[in-house]
Coordinates of C-alpha atoms in Angstrom, one line a residue:
X1 CA 14.2 -23.4 -6.2
X2 CA 11.9 -23.2 -3.3
X3 CA 11.0 -19.4 -2.9
X4 CA 10.3 -19.2 -6.7
X5 CA 7.9 -22.2 -6.4
X6 CA 6.4 -20.5 -3.2
X7 CA 5.8 -17.2 -5.3
X8 CA 4.0 -18.9 -7.9
X9 CA 1.9 -20.8 -5.3
X10 CA 1.0 -17.5 -3.6
X11 CA 0.1 -15.9 -6.7
X12 CA -2.4 -18.7 -7.6
X13 CA -3.7 -18.5 -4.0
X14 CA -4.0 -14.8 -4.1
X15 CA -6.1 -15.0 -7.3
X16 CA -8.5 -17.5 -5.9
X17 CA -8.9 -15.3 -2.6
X18 CA -9.8 -12.4 -4.7
X19 CA -12.2 -14.1 -6.7
X20 CA -14.0 -15.7 -3.9
X21 CA -14.1 -13.3 -1.2
X22 CA -17.5 -12.7 0.2
X23 CA -19.3 -9.6 -0.1
X24 CA -19.2 -7.3 2.8
X25 CA -21.5 -4.4 3.9
X26 CA -19.3 -1.7 2.3
X27 CA -21.0 1.6 1.4
X28 CA -20.3 3.6 -1.7
X29 CA -19.9 7.4 -2.0
X30 CA -18.2 10.2 0.1
X31 CA -15.1 12.0 -0.1
X32 CA -12.2 10.9 2.1
X33 CA -10.7 13.9 3.8
X34 CA -6.9 13.8 4.8
X35 CA -4.6 16.4 6.2
X36 CA -1.4 16.4 4.4
X37 CA 1.9 17.6 6.2
X38 CA 3.7 19.6 3.4
X39 CA 3.8 20.7 -0.2
X40 CA 5.7 18.2 -2.5
X41 CA 7.8 19.0 -5.5
X42 CA 5.8 17.0 -7.9
X43 CA 3.3 14.3 -8.5
X44 CA 5.8 12.0 -10.1
X45 CA 6.1 8.9 -7.9
X46 CA 9.4 7.6 -9.8
X47 CA 11.1 11.0 -9.4
X48 CA 10.2 11.9 -5.7
X49 CA 11.6 10.2 -2.6
X50 CA 9.1 11.3 -0.2
X51 CA 5.7 10.0 1.3
X52 CA 4.4 13.5 0.8
X53 CA 4.1 12.5 -3.1
X54 CA 3.8 8.7 -2.9
X55 CA 1.0 8.4 -0.4
X56 CA -1.6 10.5 -2.3
X57 CA -0.5 9.1 -5.6
X58 CA -0.5 5.4 -5.0
X59 CA -4.4 5.4 -5.6
X60 CA -3.8 6.9 -9.0
X61 CA -1.8 4.0 -10.1
X62 CA -1.2 0.0 -10.2
X63 CA 2.0 -2.1 -10.0
X64 CA 2.6 -5.3 -11.7
X65 CA 2.1 -7.1 -8.2
X66 CA 1.4 -5.3 -4.9
X67 CA 1.4 -6.1 -1.2
X68 CA -2.1 -7.3 0.2
X69 CA -3.7 -4.3 1.3
X70 CA -5.1 -6.0 4.5
X71 CA -2.0 -7.7 5.5
X72 CA -0.1 -5.2 7.9
X73 CA 3.3 -6.8 7.8
X74 CA 4.9 -6.9 4.1
X75 CA 6.5 -10.2 3.3
X76 CA 6.8 -12.6 0.3
X77 CA 3.7 -14.2 1.5
X78 CA 1.7 -11.0 1.2
X79 CA 2.5 -10.2 -2.4
X80 CA -0.6 -10.3 -4.6
X81 CA -1.2 -9.9 -8.5
X82 CA -2.2 -6.4 -9.5
X83 CA -1.8 -5.6 -13.4
X84 CA -0.2 -9.0 -13.5
X85 CA -2.5 -11.8 -13.3
X86 CA 0.3 -14.4 -12.6
X87 CA 4.2 -14.8 -12.7
X88 CA 6.7 -17.2 -13.5
X89 CA 10.6 -17.7 -12.7
X90 CA 12.8 -19.6 -15.1
X91 CA 14.5 -22.4 -13.5
X92 CA 17.8 -20.6 -12.9
X93 CA 15.9 -17.7 -11.5
X94 CA 17.2 -15.1 -14.1
X95 CA 14.0 -14.3 -15.9
X96 CA 10.9 -13.3 -14.4
X97 CA 7.6 -13.3 -16.7
X98 CA 4.5 -11.7 -16.0
X99 CA 1.1 -12.6 -17.7
X100 CA -0.7 -9.2 -17.7
X101 CA -4.5 -8.4 -17.5
X102 CA -6.3 -7.6 -20.8
X103 CA -8.9 -4.9 -21.1
X104 CA -7.1 -2.4 -18.6
X105 CA -7.2 1.3 -19.6
X106 CA -5.4 4.3 -18.4
X107 CA -7.2 7.3 -17.1
X108 CA -7.4 9.1 -20.4
X109 CA -9.0 5.8 -22.3
X110 CA -5.8 4.6 -23.9
X111 CA -5.3 0.6 -23.4
X112 CA -2.7 -0.7 -21.1
X113 CA -0.1 -3.4 -22.5
X114 CA 3.1 -4.8 -21.8
X115 CA 4.7 -1.9 -23.8
X116 CA 3.8 0.3 -20.8
X117 CA 5.8 -2.1 -18.5
X118 CA 8.8 -2.1 -20.8
X119 CA 8.7 2.0 -21.0
X120 CA 8.4 2.5 -17.4
X121 CA 11.7 0.1 -16.6
X122 CA 13.5 1.8 -19.9
X123 CA 12.7 5.1 -18.1
X124 CA 13.9 3.9 -14.7
X125 CA 17.2 2.5 -16.5
X126 CA 17.8 5.6 -18.4
X127 CA 17.2 4.1 -22.0
X128 CA 15.5 6.0 -24.7
X129 CA 15.0 9.7 -25.3
X130 CA 12.5 10.3 -22.4
X131 CA 14.4 10.9 -19.1
X132 CA 13.5 11.3 -15.5
X133 CA 14.7 14.4 -14.0
X134 CA 15.3 12.6 -10.7
X135 CA 15.8 8.8 -10.2
X136 CA 16.0 8.0 -6.7
X137 CA 15.4 4.2 -6.7
X138 CA 17.7 3.6 -10.0
X139 CA 19.6 1.2 -7.7
X140 CA 16.5 -1.1 -7.0
X141 CA 17.1 -2.2 -10.8
X142 CA 20.9 -2.5 -11.4
X143 CA 20.5 -6.3 -11.8
X144 CA 17.9 -5.8 -14.5
X145 CA 19.4 -6.2 -18.1
X146 CA 16.3 -5.7 -20.0
X147 CA 12.5 -5.6 -19.9
X148 CA 10.8 -7.5 -23.1
X149 CA 7.2 -7.1 -24.4
X150 CA 6.7 -10.4 -26.4
X151 CA 3.3 -9.6 -26.8
X152 CA 0.6 -7.0 -25.4
X153 CA -0.2 -9.3 -22.7
X154 CA 3.3 -10.6 -21.3
X155 CA 6.3 -8.7 -20.0
X156 CA 9.4 -10.3 -19.3
X157 CA 12.3 -9.3 -16.9
X158 CA 15.7 -10.6 -17.7
X159 CA 18.2 -10.5 -14.9
X160 CA 22.1 -10.7 -14.7
X161 CA 21.8 -13.0 -11.7
X162 CA 19.2 -14.6 -9.6
X163 CA 17.2 -12.1 -7.4
X164 CA 14.2 -13.5 -5.6
X165 CA 13.5 -10.2 -4.0
X166 CA 13.0 -8.4 -7.2
X167 CA 9.4 -9.4 -6.7
X168 CA 9.2 -7.7 -3.3
X169 CA 10.7 -4.5 -4.9
X170 CA 8.0 -4.7 -7.6
X171 CA 5.4 -4.9 -5.0
X172 CA 6.0 -1.5 -3.2
X173 CA 4.1 1.8 -3.8
X174 CA 7.3 2.9 -5.2
X175 CA 7.1 0.7 -8.4
X176 CA 4.0 2.0 -10.3
X177 CA 3.8 1.3 -14.0
X178 CA 3.7 4.5 -16.1
X179 CA 2.1 5.1 -19.4
X180 CA 4.2 5.1 -22.6
X181 CA 2.3 7.8 -24.3
X182 CA 2.5 10.6 -21.5
X183 CA 5.8 12.4 -21.1
X184 CA 7.6 12.4 -17.8
X185 CA 7.0 16.2 -17.6
X186 CA 3.3 15.8 -17.6
X187 CA 3.4 13.0 -14.9
X188 CA 5.0 15.8 -12.7
X189 CA 1.9 18.0 -12.8
X190 CA -1.1 15.7 -14.1
X191 CA -0.2 12.2 -13.7
X192 CA -2.1 9.4 -15.6
X193 CA -2.6 5.8 -14.0
X194 CA -4.8 2.9 -14.2
X195 CA -5.8 2.8 -10.6
X196 CA -8.9 3.4 -8.6
X197 CA -8.6 7.2 -8.5
X198 CA -8.0 9.8 -11.2
X199 CA -5.7 12.7 -10.4
X200 CA -7.9 16.0 -10.5
X201 CA -5.6 19.0 -9.4
X202 CA -2.7 19.9 -7.0
X203 CA -2.3 23.3 -5.9
X204 CA 1.0 23.6 -4.0
X205 CA 0.4 24.7 -0.4
X206 CA -3.1 24.2 -0.6
X207 CA -4.5 20.9 -1.8
X208 CA -4.4 17.5 -3.7
X209 CA -7.5 16.2 -5.3
X210 CA -8.6 12.8 -6.5
X211 CA -11.8 11.5 -8.1
X212 CA -13.5 8.0 -8.4
X213 CA -12.3 6.2 -11.6
X214 CA -15.6 4.8 -13.0
X215 CA -13.9 2.5 -15.4
X216 CA -11.5 1.0 -12.7
X217 CA -10.8 -2.8 -14.0
X218 CA -11.9 -4.1 -10.6
X219 CA -15.9 -4.0 -10.7
X220 CA -17.4 -2.2 -7.8
X221 CA -14.2 -0.6 -6.7
X222 CA -13.3 1.8 -5.5
X223 CA -16.1 2.8 -2.8
X224 CA -15.2 6.5 -2.3
X225 CA -16.3 9.0 -4.7
X226 CA -12.8 10.9 -4.1
X227 CA -10.0 11.8 -1.8
X228 CA -9.1 15.3 -0.9
X229 CA -5.6 16.0 0.8
X230 CA -5.6 19.5 2.4
X231 CA -2.1 20.7 3.2
X232 CA -1.2 22.1 6.8
X233 CA 2.3 22.2 7.4
X234 CA 1.7 23.0 11.2
X235 CA 1.0 19.7 13.0
X236 CA -0.9 21.3 15.9
X237 CA -3.2 23.1 13.6
X238 CA -3.7 19.7 11.6
X239 CA -4.2 17.6 14.6
X240 CA -6.8 20.3 16.1
X241 CA -8.6 20.0 12.6
X242 CA -8.8 16.3 13.0
X243 CA -10.1 16.3 16.6
X244 CA -12.9 18.9 15.5
X245 CA -13.9 16.5 12.7
X246 CA -12.8 18.4 9.8
X247 CA -10.8 15.5 8.5
X248 CA -11.5 11.7 8.3
X249 CA -7.7 10.5 8.6
X250 CA -4.6 12.1 9.8
X251 CA -1.3 12.2 7.8
X252 CA 0.1 8.8 8.3
X253 CA 2.2 8.2 11.2
X254 CA 2.2 12.0 12.0
X255 CA 0.9 11.6 15.4
X256 CA 3.5 11.4 18.2
X257 CA 3.0 8.8 20.8
X258 CA 2.8 11.5 23.5
X259 CA -0.3 13.1 21.6
X260 CA -2.4 9.9 21.3
X261 CA -4.0 10.3 24.7
X262 CA -4.7 14.0 23.9
X263 CA -6.5 13.1 20.9
X264 CA -8.5 10.2 22.6
X265 CA -9.8 12.6 25.4
X266 CA -10.8 15.3 22.9
X267 CA -12.2 12.9 20.3
X268 CA -13.0 9.7 22.2
X269 CA -14.6 8.0 19.1
X270 CA -11.3 8.3 17.1
X271 CA -9.2 5.2 16.5
X272 CA -5.4 5.4 16.7
X273 CA -3.0 2.9 15.7
X274 CA 0.8 2.9 16.8
X275 CA 3.1 1.3 14.5
X276 CA 6.5 1.4 13.1
X277 CA 7.1 3.5 10.1
X278 CA 10.2 1.4 9.0
X279 CA 11.8 5.0 9.0
X280 CA 15.1 5.5 10.8
X281 CA 16.6 8.6 12.1
X282 CA 20.1 9.0 10.9
X283 CA 23.2 10.7 11.5
X284 CA 24.2 11.5 7.9
X285 CA 27.7 12.8 7.4
X286 CA 29.0 13.5 4.0
X287 CA 32.4 11.4 4.1
X288 CA 34.4 13.2 1.4
X289 CA 34.2 16.7 3.0
X290 CA 37.1 17.8 5.5
X291 CA 37.1 17.4 8.4
X292 CA 34.4 14.7 8.1
X293 CA 36.7 12.7 5.9
X294 CA 38.5 11.9 8.9
X295 CA 37.1 8.3 10.3
X296 CA 38.1 9.4 13.8
X297 CA 35.6 12.3 13.9
X298 CA 32.9 10.1 12.3
X299 CA 33.5 7.6 14.9
X300 CA 33.2 10.2 17.6
X301 CA 30.0 11.5 16.4
X302 CA 28.6 7.9 16.5
X303 CA 29.8 7.5 19.9
X304 CA 28.2 10.8 21.0
X305 CA 24.6 9.4 20.4
X306 CA 22.1 8.5 23.4
X307 CA 19.7 6.6 21.4
X308 CA 17.5 5.9 24.3
X309 CA 17.0 9.5 25.1
X310 CA 15.7 10.1 21.5
X311 CA 13.0 7.3 22.2
X312 CA 12.4 8.7 25.6
X313 CA 11.9 12.2 24.3
X314 CA 10.3 11.8 21.0
X315 CA 8.5 8.4 21.3
X316 CA 7.7 8.2 25.2
X317 CA 10.1 5.4 25.3
X318 CA 8.4 3.8 22.1
X319 CA 10.3 3.1 18.7
X320 CA 13.0 0.7 18.1
X321 CA 16.9 0.6 18.2
X322 CA 18.4 -1.2 15.3
X323 CA 20.8 -1.2 12.5
X324 CA 20.3 -0.8 8.7
X325 CA 17.3 -3.2 8.9
X326 CA 14.0 -2.6 10.8
X327 CA 14.4 -4.2 14.4
X328 CA 12.0 -7.0 15.2
X329 CA 9.1 -7.8 16.0
X330 CA 7.7 -5.3 13.2
X331 CA 10.7 -5.8 10.9
X332 CA 11.4 -9.1 9.1
X333 CA 15.3 -8.8 8.9
X334 CA 16.5 -7.1 11.9
X335 CA 19.5 -7.9 13.8
X336 CA 19.3 -10.0 17.0
X337 CA 19.5 -7.7 20.2
X338 CA 22.2 -9.5 21.6
X339 CA 24.3 -9.0 18.4
X340 CA 23.2 -5.3 18.2
X341 CA 24.5 -4.7 21.8
X342 CA 28.0 -5.6 20.8
X343 CA 28.3 -2.8 18.5
X344 CA 30.3 0.3 19.7
X345 CA 27.9 3.0 20.8
X346 CA 25.0 0.8 21.2
X347 CA 25.9 -0.3 25.0
X348 CA 24.3 1.4 27.9
X349 CA 27.6 3.3 29.1
X350 CA 26.9 6.7 27.5
X351 CA 29.5 8.4 29.7
X352 CA 32.4 6.2 28.6
X353 CA 31.2 6.3 25.0
X354 CA 31.3 10.2 25.2
X355 CA 34.8 10.2 26.9
X356 CA 36.2 8.2 24.3
X357 CA 34.3 10.5 21.7
X358 CA 36.2 13.5 23.2
X359 CA 39.6 11.8 23.1
X360 CA 39.1 11.2 19.5
X361 CA 38.0 14.9 18.9
X362 CA 40.9 16.2 20.8
X363 CA 43.4 13.9 18.6
X364 CA 41.8 15.9 15.5
X365 CA 42.4 19.2 17.2
X366 CA 38.8 19.8 18.5
X367 CA 38.4 20.8 22.1
X368 CA 35.9 22.6 24.6
X369 CA 38.0 25.7 23.9
X370 CA 38.1 25.0 20.1
X371 CA 34.9 23.1 19.1
X372 CA 34.1 22.1 15.6
X373 CA 31.6 24.2 14.1
X374 CA 28.9 22.8 11.7
X375 CA 25.4 23.1 10.4
X376 CA 23.0 20.2 10.9
X377 CA 20.6 20.2 8.1
X378 CA 17.2 18.5 8.2
X379 CA 13.9 18.6 6.5
X380 CA 11.5 21.3 7.8
X381 CA 8.9 19.0 9.2
X382 CA 8.5 17.8 12.6
X383 CA 9.6 14.2 12.2
X384 CA 13.1 15.6 11.1
X385 CA 13.1 18.9 12.8
X386 CA 12.5 17.7 16.5
X387 CA 15.3 14.8 16.4
X388 CA 17.7 17.3 14.9
X389 CA 17.2 19.6 17.8
X390 CA 18.3 16.8 20.0
X391 CA 21.2 15.6 18.0
X392 CA 22.8 19.1 18.2
X393 CA 22.3 19.0 21.8
X394 CA 24.3 15.7 22.3
X395 CA 26.9 16.7 19.7
X396 CA 27.8 19.4 22.0
X397 CA 28.8 17.0 24.5
X398 CA 31.7 16.0 22.5
X399 CA 32.8 19.7 21.6
X400 CA 31.0 20.0 18.4
X401 CA 29.0 23.4 18.3
X402 CA 26.3 22.8 15.7
X403 CA 23.4 24.9 14.5
X404 CA 20.1 23.9 12.7
X405 CA 19.8 24.3 8.8
X406 CA 16.2 23.8 8.0
X407 CA 15.3 22.8 4.4
X408 CA 11.9 22.6 2.7
X409 CA 10.8 19.2 1.3
X410 CA 10.7 20.4 -2.3
X411 CA 14.4 20.9 -2.3
X412 CA 15.6 18.5 0.2
X413 CA 16.1 15.5 -2.1
X414 CA 18.2 17.4 -4.8
X415 CA 20.3 18.9 -2.1
X416 CA 20.9 15.6 -0.5
X417 CA 21.8 13.8 -3.7
X418 CA 24.3 16.5 -4.6
X419 CA 25.6 16.1 -1.1
X420 CA 25.1 19.6 -0.6
X421 CA 25.5 19.3 3.1
X422 CA 27.9 18.4 5.8
X423 CA 26.1 16.8 8.5
X424 CA 22.2 16.1 8.5
X425 CA 19.5 14.5 10.4
X426 CA 18.5 12.0 7.9
X427 CA 15.2 10.2 7.4
X428 CA 15.7 6.6 6.1
X429 CA 12.4 5.4 5.3
X430 CA 12.4 2.2 3.7
X431 CA 10.0 1.5 0.6
X432 CA 10.4 -2.2 1.3
X433 CA 11.3 -4.2 4.3
X434 CA 13.9 -6.3 2.4
X435 CA 17.7 -6.2 2.4
X436 CA 17.8 -5.7 -1.4
X437 CA 16.3 -2.5 -1.1
X438 CA 18.0 -1.1 2.0
X439 CA 21.4 -2.3 1.0
X440 CA 21.5 -1.3 -2.7
X441 CA 19.6 2.0 -2.1
X442 CA 21.3 3.5 0.8
X443 CA 24.8 1.7 0.7
X444 CA 25.9 0.8 -2.8
X445 CA 28.4 2.9 -4.3
X446 CA 26.9 5.4 -6.6
X447 CA 23.3 5.1 -5.6
X448 CA 21.4 8.2 -5.9
X449 CA 20.0 7.8 -2.3
X450 CA 23.4 6.9 -0.8
X451 CA 23.6 10.7 0.2
X452 CA 26.7 9.9 2.5
X453 CA 28.9 8.9 -0.3
X454 CA 29.6 5.6 1.6
X455 CA 31.5 3.0 -0.7
X456 CA 33.0 -0.2 0.2
X457 CA 33.3 -2.6 -2.6
X458 CA 34.1 -5.7 -0.3
X459 CA 30.8 -5.2 1.6
X460 CA 28.9 -4.6 -1.8
X461 CA 30.0 -7.9 -3.2
X462 CA 28.2 -9.4 0.0
X463 CA 25.1 -7.6 -1.1
X464 CA 24.9 -9.6 -4.2
X465 CA 25.7 -12.8 -2.3
X466 CA 22.7 -12.3 0.1
X467 CA 20.6 -11.3 -2.8
X468 CA 21.1 -14.4 -4.7
X469 CA 20.2 -16.7 -1.7
X470 CA 16.7 -18.2 -2.3
X471 CA 16.4 -19.9 1.1
X472 CA 15.3 -17.0 3.4
X473 CA 16.7 -18.7 6.5
X474 CA 19.9 -19.0 5.1
X475 CA 19.7 -15.5 3.9
X476 CA 19.0 -14.0 7.3
X477 CA 22.3 -14.6 8.9
X478 CA 24.3 -13.2 5.8
X479 CA 22.0 -10.0 6.2
X480 CA 22.8 -9.7 10.0
X481 CA 26.6 -10.1 9.1
X482 CA 26.4 -7.3 6.5
X483 CA 24.4 -5.0 8.7
X484 CA 26.8 -5.5 11.5
X485 CA 29.8 -4.4 9.2
X486 CA 27.9 -1.3 8.0
X487 CA 27.4 -0.2 11.5
X488 CA 31.1 -0.9 12.5
X489 CA 32.0 0.9 9.4
X490 CA 29.9 3.8 10.4
X491 CA 28.4 3.9 7.0
X492 CA 25.3 5.8 8.0
X493 CA 24.9 5.6 11.9
X494 CA 21.1 4.7 12.8
X495 CA 19.9 6.7 15.7
X496 CA 16.6 5.0 16.1
X497 CA 13.3 3.8 14.3
X498 CA 10.4 6.0 14.9
X499 CA 6.8 4.7 16.4
X500 CA 4.1 7.0 15.6
X501 CA 0.4 6.9 15.2
X502 CA -2.2 7.1 12.5
X503 CA -5.6 8.2 13.4
X504 CA -9.1 8.2 11.8
X505 CA -12.6 8.7 12.5
X506 CA -14.8 5.9 13.4
X507 CA -16.8 6.3 9.9
X508 CA -13.5 5.2 8.0
X509 CA -13.7 1.5 7.1
X510 CA -11.5 -1.0 5.2
X511 CA -8.1 0.5 5.9
X512 CA -5.2 -1.5 7.2
X513 CA -2.0 0.3 8.6
X514 CA 1.0 -1.6 7.8
X515 CA 3.7 -2.1 10.3
X516 CA 7.0 -2.3 8.4
X517 CA 6.6 0.4 5.5
X518 CA 4.9 3.6 5.3
X519 CA 5.0 3.4 1.8
X520 CA 2.8 0.2 0.5
X521 CA -0.7 0.4 2.0
X522 CA -2.5 3.4 0.2
X523 CA -4.3 2.2 -2.9
X524 CA -7.5 2.9 -1.1
X525 CA -9.7 0.8 -3.4
X526 CA -11.3 -0.9 -0.3
X527 CA -11.8 2.0 1.7
X528 CA -15.3 3.3 2.5
X529 CA -17.1 5.8 4.5
X530 CA -19.8 4.6 6.9
X531 CA -22.8 7.0 6.7

């Protein structure tokens, strides 16, 4: 199978590239200072569903494989060895075997072995006595029958059916390997990893601190002595502190496009890169709760959206409009614009869309004199709060009187997975720009992150069909057709994809900002500070 063969060749080429890369003028030492946008619920990457935990913790861990930290667009071609030196598929694509590095140690000195790989995926699949409190990405591994450890240096994933994209899921920053000998409870407060940095301390609402791992298995890495994240929920305060030189790096994608020129005028030496977050803003509707169990009302709400207005107000006309998959050119799998334009609510005639929406609302009994009253929930961070205000204003045009319900990050995910909301401005950030991640996580029946409760078994059968296709060019139209069906079904109306900037001081070197996932570029082992 061509994809499996290509994956083996990529692994061999990556190993060669790592071993023969020329020495650069990197300097060792210094603490990288980053402002952090809010206070996460815990430090356990496997149990959380927010960049607030994942970004500061990715330097603490390693994966089996990882996306090349210096290639901006995540793809199969950019997957590199990490704790696994190499990997192999069996001929029918139902068994993925990893040869593991020997001599790697956990931060507490214990040896890393294949047993830790097995323990991690047993934990993710709910096997054995230790349990995760929350398991947001359980659906990623529904196709995995078992993970075996035939020896200390070999781990084998047995699958129900071929799934080439499993390798893409394993390369995400959301797929770290956990130690067998440390409980899930301890990993929430004091995680132990094998990565380039050790966890030091998390003080809620104040800071997260990491220090250099002197025994890291990659000789000469990391260059930094440590990383410190200072929690500043107020964006204006944080940006002013960055401009004044207090921080080396902003929170990723936290700087709106409209603020980039202000930063450049006040700190001309600062560098800012605008990129897609692969994070959609969604109209999340709990489908089993009256009156939102009425498909006419859900259709009316989708027709009320003026997607261009969101982009103009929040992104100065930037960002992108797409379906479930990130639109091109940053995205690998997005629907062609011509196909997207044929979907209801995506055309330019907003007035007609809203007229049709009001007719549907009137049919359900809601008029200007009797509006539908509802709360719109949103995380209390600017990237959710600001578009929620615009959403409320747009819903007024179809006789929905909404008020804003702000929710702290620490309690947002538990509330969302309980469907403890009626309508929400959702953040649909993708850990991996691959259909298997997006479809199974956000739209499969019973997935923890399928927070709208959408379930369509006919479409879900198509998820499996595209997942098994090893030829990516044949897979692409299959993905487009599924995406089109999801949008026609108003499974989870996508409002727009956010573009935003990450800024850093000129002394920060060796950092690549990725363009199709906010989660996969934070190993930080190659980052250094120019003195």
